[in-house]
Coordinates of C-alpha atoms and ligand atoms in Angstrom, one line a residue:
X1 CA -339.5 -137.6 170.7
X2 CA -336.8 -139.8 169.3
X3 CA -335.0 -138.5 166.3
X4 CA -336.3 -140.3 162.9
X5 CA -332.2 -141.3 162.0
X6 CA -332.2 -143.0 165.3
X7 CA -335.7 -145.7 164.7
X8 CA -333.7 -145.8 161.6
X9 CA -330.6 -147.1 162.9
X10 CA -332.7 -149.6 165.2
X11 CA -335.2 -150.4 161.8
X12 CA -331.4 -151.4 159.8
X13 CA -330.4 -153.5 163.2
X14 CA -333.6 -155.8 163.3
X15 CA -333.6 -155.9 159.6
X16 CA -329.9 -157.9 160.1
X17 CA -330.9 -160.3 162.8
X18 CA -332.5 -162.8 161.0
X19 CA -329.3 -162.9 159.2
X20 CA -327.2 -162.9 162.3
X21 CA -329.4 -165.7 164.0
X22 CA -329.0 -167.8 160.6
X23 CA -325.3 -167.1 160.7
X24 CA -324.3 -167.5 164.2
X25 CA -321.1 -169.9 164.7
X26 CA -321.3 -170.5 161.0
X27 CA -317.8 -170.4 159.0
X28 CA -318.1 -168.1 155.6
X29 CA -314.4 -168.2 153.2
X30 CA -314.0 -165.4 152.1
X31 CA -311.7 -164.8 148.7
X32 CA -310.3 -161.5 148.6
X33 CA -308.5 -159.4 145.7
X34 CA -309.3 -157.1 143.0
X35 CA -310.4 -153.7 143.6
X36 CA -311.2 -153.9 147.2
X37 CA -307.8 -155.0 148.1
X38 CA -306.1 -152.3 145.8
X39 CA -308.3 -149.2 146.8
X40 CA -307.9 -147.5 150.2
X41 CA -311.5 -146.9 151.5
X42 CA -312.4 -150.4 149.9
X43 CA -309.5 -151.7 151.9
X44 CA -310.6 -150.1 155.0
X45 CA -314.1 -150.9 154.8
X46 CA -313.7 -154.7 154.0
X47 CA -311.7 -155.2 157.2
X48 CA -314.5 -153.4 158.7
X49 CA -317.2 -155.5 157.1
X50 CA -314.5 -158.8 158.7
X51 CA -314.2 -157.3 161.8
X52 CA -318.0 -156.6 162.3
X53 CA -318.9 -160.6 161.0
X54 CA -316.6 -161.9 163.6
X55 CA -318.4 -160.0 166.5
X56 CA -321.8 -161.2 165.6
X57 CA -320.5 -164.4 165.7
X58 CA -319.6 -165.6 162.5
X59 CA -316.6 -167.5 161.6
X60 CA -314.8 -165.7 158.8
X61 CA -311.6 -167.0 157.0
X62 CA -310.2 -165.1 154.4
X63 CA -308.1 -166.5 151.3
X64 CA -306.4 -163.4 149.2
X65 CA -304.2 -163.6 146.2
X66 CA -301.9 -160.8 145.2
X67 CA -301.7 -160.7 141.6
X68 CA -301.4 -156.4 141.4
X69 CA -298.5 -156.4 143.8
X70 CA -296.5 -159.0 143.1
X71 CA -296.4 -157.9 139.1
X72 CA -295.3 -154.4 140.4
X73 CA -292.4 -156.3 142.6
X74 CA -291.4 -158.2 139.5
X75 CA -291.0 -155.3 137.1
X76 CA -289.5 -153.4 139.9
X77 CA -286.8 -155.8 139.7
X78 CA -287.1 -156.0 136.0
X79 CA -288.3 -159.8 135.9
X80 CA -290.4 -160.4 133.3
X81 CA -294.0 -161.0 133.8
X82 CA -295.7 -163.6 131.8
X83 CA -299.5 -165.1 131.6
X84 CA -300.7 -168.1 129.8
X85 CA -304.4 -168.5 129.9
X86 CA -304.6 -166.9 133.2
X87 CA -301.8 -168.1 134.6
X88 CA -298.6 -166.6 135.3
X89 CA -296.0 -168.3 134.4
X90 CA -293.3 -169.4 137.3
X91 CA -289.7 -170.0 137.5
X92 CA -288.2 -170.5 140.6
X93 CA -287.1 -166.5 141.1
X94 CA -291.0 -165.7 140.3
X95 CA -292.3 -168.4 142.6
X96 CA -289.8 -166.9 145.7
X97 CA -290.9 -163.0 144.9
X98 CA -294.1 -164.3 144.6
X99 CA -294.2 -165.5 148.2
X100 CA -292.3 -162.8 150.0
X101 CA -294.4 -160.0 148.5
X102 CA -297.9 -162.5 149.5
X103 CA -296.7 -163.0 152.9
X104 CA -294.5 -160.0 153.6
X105 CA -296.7 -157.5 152.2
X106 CA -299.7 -158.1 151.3
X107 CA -300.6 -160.9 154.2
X108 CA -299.4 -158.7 156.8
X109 CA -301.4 -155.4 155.7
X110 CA -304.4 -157.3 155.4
X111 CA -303.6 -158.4 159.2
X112 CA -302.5 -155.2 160.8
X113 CA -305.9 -153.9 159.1
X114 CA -307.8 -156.3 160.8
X115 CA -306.2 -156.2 164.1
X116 CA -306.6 -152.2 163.6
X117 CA -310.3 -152.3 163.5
X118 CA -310.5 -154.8 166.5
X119 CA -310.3 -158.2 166.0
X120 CA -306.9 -160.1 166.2
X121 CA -305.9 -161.6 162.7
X122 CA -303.5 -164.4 162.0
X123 CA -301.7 -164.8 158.6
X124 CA -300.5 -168.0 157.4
X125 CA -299.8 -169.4 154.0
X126 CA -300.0 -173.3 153.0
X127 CA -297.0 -174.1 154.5
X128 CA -297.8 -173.3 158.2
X129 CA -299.3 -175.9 160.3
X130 CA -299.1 -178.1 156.8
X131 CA -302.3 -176.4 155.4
X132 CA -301.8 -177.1 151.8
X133 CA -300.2 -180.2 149.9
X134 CA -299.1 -178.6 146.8
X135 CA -298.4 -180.7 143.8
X136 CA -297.3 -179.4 140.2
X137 CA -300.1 -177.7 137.9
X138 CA -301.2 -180.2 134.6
X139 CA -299.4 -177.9 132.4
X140 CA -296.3 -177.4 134.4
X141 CA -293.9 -177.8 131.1
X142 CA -295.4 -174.4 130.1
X143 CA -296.5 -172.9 133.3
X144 CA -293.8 -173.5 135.6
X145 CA -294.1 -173.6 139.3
X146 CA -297.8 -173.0 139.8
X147 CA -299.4 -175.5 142.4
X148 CA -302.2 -177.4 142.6
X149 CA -303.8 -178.4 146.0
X150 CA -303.6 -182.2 146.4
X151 CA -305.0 -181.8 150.1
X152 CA -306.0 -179.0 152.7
X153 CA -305.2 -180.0 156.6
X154 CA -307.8 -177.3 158.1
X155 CA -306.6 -178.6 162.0
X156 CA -304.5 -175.4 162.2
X157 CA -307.3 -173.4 160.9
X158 CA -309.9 -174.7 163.4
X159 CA -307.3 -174.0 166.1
X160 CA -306.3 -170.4 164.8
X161 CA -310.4 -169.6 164.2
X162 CA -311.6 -170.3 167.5
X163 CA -310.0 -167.3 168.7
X164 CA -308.4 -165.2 165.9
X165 CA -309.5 -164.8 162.1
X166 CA -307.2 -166.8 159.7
X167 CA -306.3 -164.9 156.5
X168 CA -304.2 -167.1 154.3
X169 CA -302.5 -166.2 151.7
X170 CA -302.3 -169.0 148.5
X171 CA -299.0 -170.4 148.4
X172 CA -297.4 -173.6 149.2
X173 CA -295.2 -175.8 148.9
X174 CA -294.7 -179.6 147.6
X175 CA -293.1 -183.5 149.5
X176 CA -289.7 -182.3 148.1
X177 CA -289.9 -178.8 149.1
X178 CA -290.5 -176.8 146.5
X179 CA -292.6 -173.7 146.5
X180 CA -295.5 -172.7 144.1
X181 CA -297.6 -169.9 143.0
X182 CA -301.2 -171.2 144.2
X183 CA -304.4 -169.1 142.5
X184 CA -306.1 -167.9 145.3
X185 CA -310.0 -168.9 144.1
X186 CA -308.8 -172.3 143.7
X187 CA -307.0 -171.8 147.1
X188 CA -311.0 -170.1 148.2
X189 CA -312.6 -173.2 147.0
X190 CA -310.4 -176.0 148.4
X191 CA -310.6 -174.3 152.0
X192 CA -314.5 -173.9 152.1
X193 CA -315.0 -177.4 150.8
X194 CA -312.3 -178.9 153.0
X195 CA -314.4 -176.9 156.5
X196 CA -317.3 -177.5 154.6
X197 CA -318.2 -174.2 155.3
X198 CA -321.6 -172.3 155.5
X199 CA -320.4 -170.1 152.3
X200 CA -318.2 -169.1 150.1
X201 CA -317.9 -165.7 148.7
X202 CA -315.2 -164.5 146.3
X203 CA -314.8 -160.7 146.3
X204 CA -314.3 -159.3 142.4
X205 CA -314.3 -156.6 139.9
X206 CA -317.3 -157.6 137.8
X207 CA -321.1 -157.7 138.9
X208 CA -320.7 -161.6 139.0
X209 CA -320.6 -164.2 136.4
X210 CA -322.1 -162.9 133.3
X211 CA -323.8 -164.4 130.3
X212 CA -322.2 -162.1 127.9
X213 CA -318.6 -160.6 129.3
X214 CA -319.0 -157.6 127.4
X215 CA -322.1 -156.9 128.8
X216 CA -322.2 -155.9 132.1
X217 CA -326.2 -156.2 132.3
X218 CA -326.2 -159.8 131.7
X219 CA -325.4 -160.9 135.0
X220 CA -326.5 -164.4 136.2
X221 CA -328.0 -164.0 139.5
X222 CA -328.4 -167.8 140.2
X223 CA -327.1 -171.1 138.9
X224 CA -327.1 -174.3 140.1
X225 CA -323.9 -176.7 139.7
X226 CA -325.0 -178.2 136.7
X227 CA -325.5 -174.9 134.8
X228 CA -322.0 -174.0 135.6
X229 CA -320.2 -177.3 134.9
X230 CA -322.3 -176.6 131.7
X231 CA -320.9 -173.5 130.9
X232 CA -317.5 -173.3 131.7
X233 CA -315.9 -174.5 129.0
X234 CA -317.1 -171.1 127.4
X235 CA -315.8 -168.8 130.2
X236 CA -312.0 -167.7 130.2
X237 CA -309.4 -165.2 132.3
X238 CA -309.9 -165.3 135.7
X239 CA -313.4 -165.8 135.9
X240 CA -313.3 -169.4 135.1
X241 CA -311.2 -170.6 138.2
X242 CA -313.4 -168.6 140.6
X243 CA -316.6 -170.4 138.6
X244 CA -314.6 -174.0 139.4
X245 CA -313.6 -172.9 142.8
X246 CA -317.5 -172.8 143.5
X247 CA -318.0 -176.2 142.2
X248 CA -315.3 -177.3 144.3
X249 CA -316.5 -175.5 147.2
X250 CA -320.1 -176.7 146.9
X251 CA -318.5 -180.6 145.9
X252 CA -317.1 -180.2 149.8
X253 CA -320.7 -179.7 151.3
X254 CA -320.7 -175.7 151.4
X255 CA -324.5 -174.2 151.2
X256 CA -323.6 -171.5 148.9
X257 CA -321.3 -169.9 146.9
X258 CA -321.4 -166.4 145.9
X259 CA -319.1 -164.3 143.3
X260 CA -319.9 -160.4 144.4
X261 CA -318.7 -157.5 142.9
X262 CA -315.9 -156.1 145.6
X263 CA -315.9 -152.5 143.6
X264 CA -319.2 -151.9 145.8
X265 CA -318.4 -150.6 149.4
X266 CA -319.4 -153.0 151.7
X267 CA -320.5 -155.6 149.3
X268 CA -319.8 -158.4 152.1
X269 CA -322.4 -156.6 154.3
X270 CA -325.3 -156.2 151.4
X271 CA -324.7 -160.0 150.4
X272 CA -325.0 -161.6 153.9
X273 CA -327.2 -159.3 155.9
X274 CA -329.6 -157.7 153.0
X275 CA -332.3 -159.3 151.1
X276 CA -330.5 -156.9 148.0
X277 CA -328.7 -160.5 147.1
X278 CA -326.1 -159.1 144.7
X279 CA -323.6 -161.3 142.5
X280 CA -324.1 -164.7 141.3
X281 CA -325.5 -167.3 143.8
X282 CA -324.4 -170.9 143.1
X283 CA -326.1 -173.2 144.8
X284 CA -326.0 -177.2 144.8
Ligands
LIG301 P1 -309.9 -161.5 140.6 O1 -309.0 -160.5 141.1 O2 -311.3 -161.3 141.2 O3 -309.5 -162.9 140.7 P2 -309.8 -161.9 137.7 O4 -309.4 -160.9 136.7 O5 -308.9 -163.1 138.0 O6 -310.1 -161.1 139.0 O7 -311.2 -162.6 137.2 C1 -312.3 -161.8 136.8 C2 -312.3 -161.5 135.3 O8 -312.7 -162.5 134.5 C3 -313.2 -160.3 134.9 O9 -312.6 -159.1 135.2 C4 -313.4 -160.6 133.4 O10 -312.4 -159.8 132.7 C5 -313.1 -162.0 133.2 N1 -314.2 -162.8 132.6 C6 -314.1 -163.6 131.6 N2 -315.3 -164.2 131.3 C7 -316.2 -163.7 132.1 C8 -317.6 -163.9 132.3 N3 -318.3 -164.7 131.6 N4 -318.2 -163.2 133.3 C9 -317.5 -162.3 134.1 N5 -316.2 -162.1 134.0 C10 -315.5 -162.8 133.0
LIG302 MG1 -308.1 -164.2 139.6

């Protein structure tokens, strides 16, 4: 006889395949931060959740900020640390901490993770291969150096994808040189539009976008692009960029865009390969 767990684990594989049919070759952008980059099982079981899309054939690209680390860097060296509207504000000395504790730290865990659990990672940031065109941020006189994407060059991306995942972190640099702080759902958004990418998913610490912030049961499961150009005007802190990011994303030609709750183990997994269909879906 074979072991019940066992026509379980078969049950749970052919449950997936019509997902991994419908996703085969496809590219999903993944932005990564909040809980599940600062919590060690999280950590572990989103590279995991990476590792697993890439050998059923998806195309995963993954776009991760830093905001927890590189605060803790600054006030280690007793910078102050300053937000306006969601924004931290830049000088030159943030902008170059900033970037060595992106790439230096947190880029290269997120790769050695990655390469740990068996597929090959490559980190870049918007400088290599000319990836981002970085421009100043409309409110620069108060913000500082914090970047806005004028242009993503995805040619080293496709070349990096076909064999290796790309994990970028969002940072760049402008025509005269300068380097900027880039937020990395904008980053998310400009990448999936520019590949025109299957999906989008940004990774958070809330259920998704909600109607009420303070209530956590008033999650919007599904909007379409008008309902949130509609309502953004009434959302603030970080949740506003990752709403604009999906417009942007879906503006490039990407199918979907999804804002899950990355407090959940495996929440990658349950959004693409269950009907559970956590988060907030925005669709076209
Ligand atoms: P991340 O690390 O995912 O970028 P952020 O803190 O930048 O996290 O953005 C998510 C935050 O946005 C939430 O934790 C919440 O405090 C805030 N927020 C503001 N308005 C809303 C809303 N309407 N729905 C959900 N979150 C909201
Ligand atoms: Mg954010």
């Amino acid at each position: 006889m074979t072991p019940p767990e066992a026509i379980a684990s078969v049950e749970t594989l052919l449950e997936a395949l019509p997902y991994i049919r419908e996703f085969h070759g496809r590219t999903v952008v993944i932005k990564y931060g909040g809980a599940a980059m600062s919590d060690e099982s999280l950590r572990d079981g989103f590279a995991t959740d990476v590792v697993l899309l890439k050998y059923v054939g998806l195309n995963p690209v993954i776009v991760h900020g830093g905001g927890a680390d590189i605060t803790r860097y600054m006030e280690r060296l007793g910078m102050e640390v300053e937000f306006i509207e969601g924004v931290r504000v830049s000088d030159p000395e943030t902008v170059e901490v900033a970037k060595m504790v992106l790439l230096g730290k947190v880029n290269a865990d997120i790769v050695m993770r990655l390469n740990r659990h068996g597929q090959p990672a490559v980190g870049l940031s918007g400088d290599d291969g000319a990836l981002f065109a970085v421009g100043p941020h409309p409110n620069a006189e108060r913000v500082g150096f914090v970047g806005e994407i004028e242009r993503v060059d995805v040619d080293v991306l496709n070349h990096i994808a076909a064999d290796y995942i790309p994990v970028i972190a969002s940072a760049g640099t402008d025509r005269q040189g300068r380097s900027y702080n880039v937020n990395a759902d904008t980053a998310a958004g400009k990448v999936a539009g520019a590949l025109s990418a299957y999906k989008a998913v940004f990774l958070t610490d809330v259920a998704g976008w909600l109607a009420d912030p303070a209530d956590p049961g008033s999650l919007i499961s599904q909007a379409g692009v008008g309902e949130v150009a509609g309502g953004l005007g009434a959302v603030a802190g970080g949740m506003r960029p990752k709403l604009e990011a999906c417009l942007e994303a879906i503006r490039g030609g990407v199918g979907s865009a999804h804002i899950i709750d990355g407090r959940r183990p495996h929440a990658l997994l349950l959004e693409l390969f269950t009907k559970a269909g956590i988060g907030t879906m925005v669709t076209p």
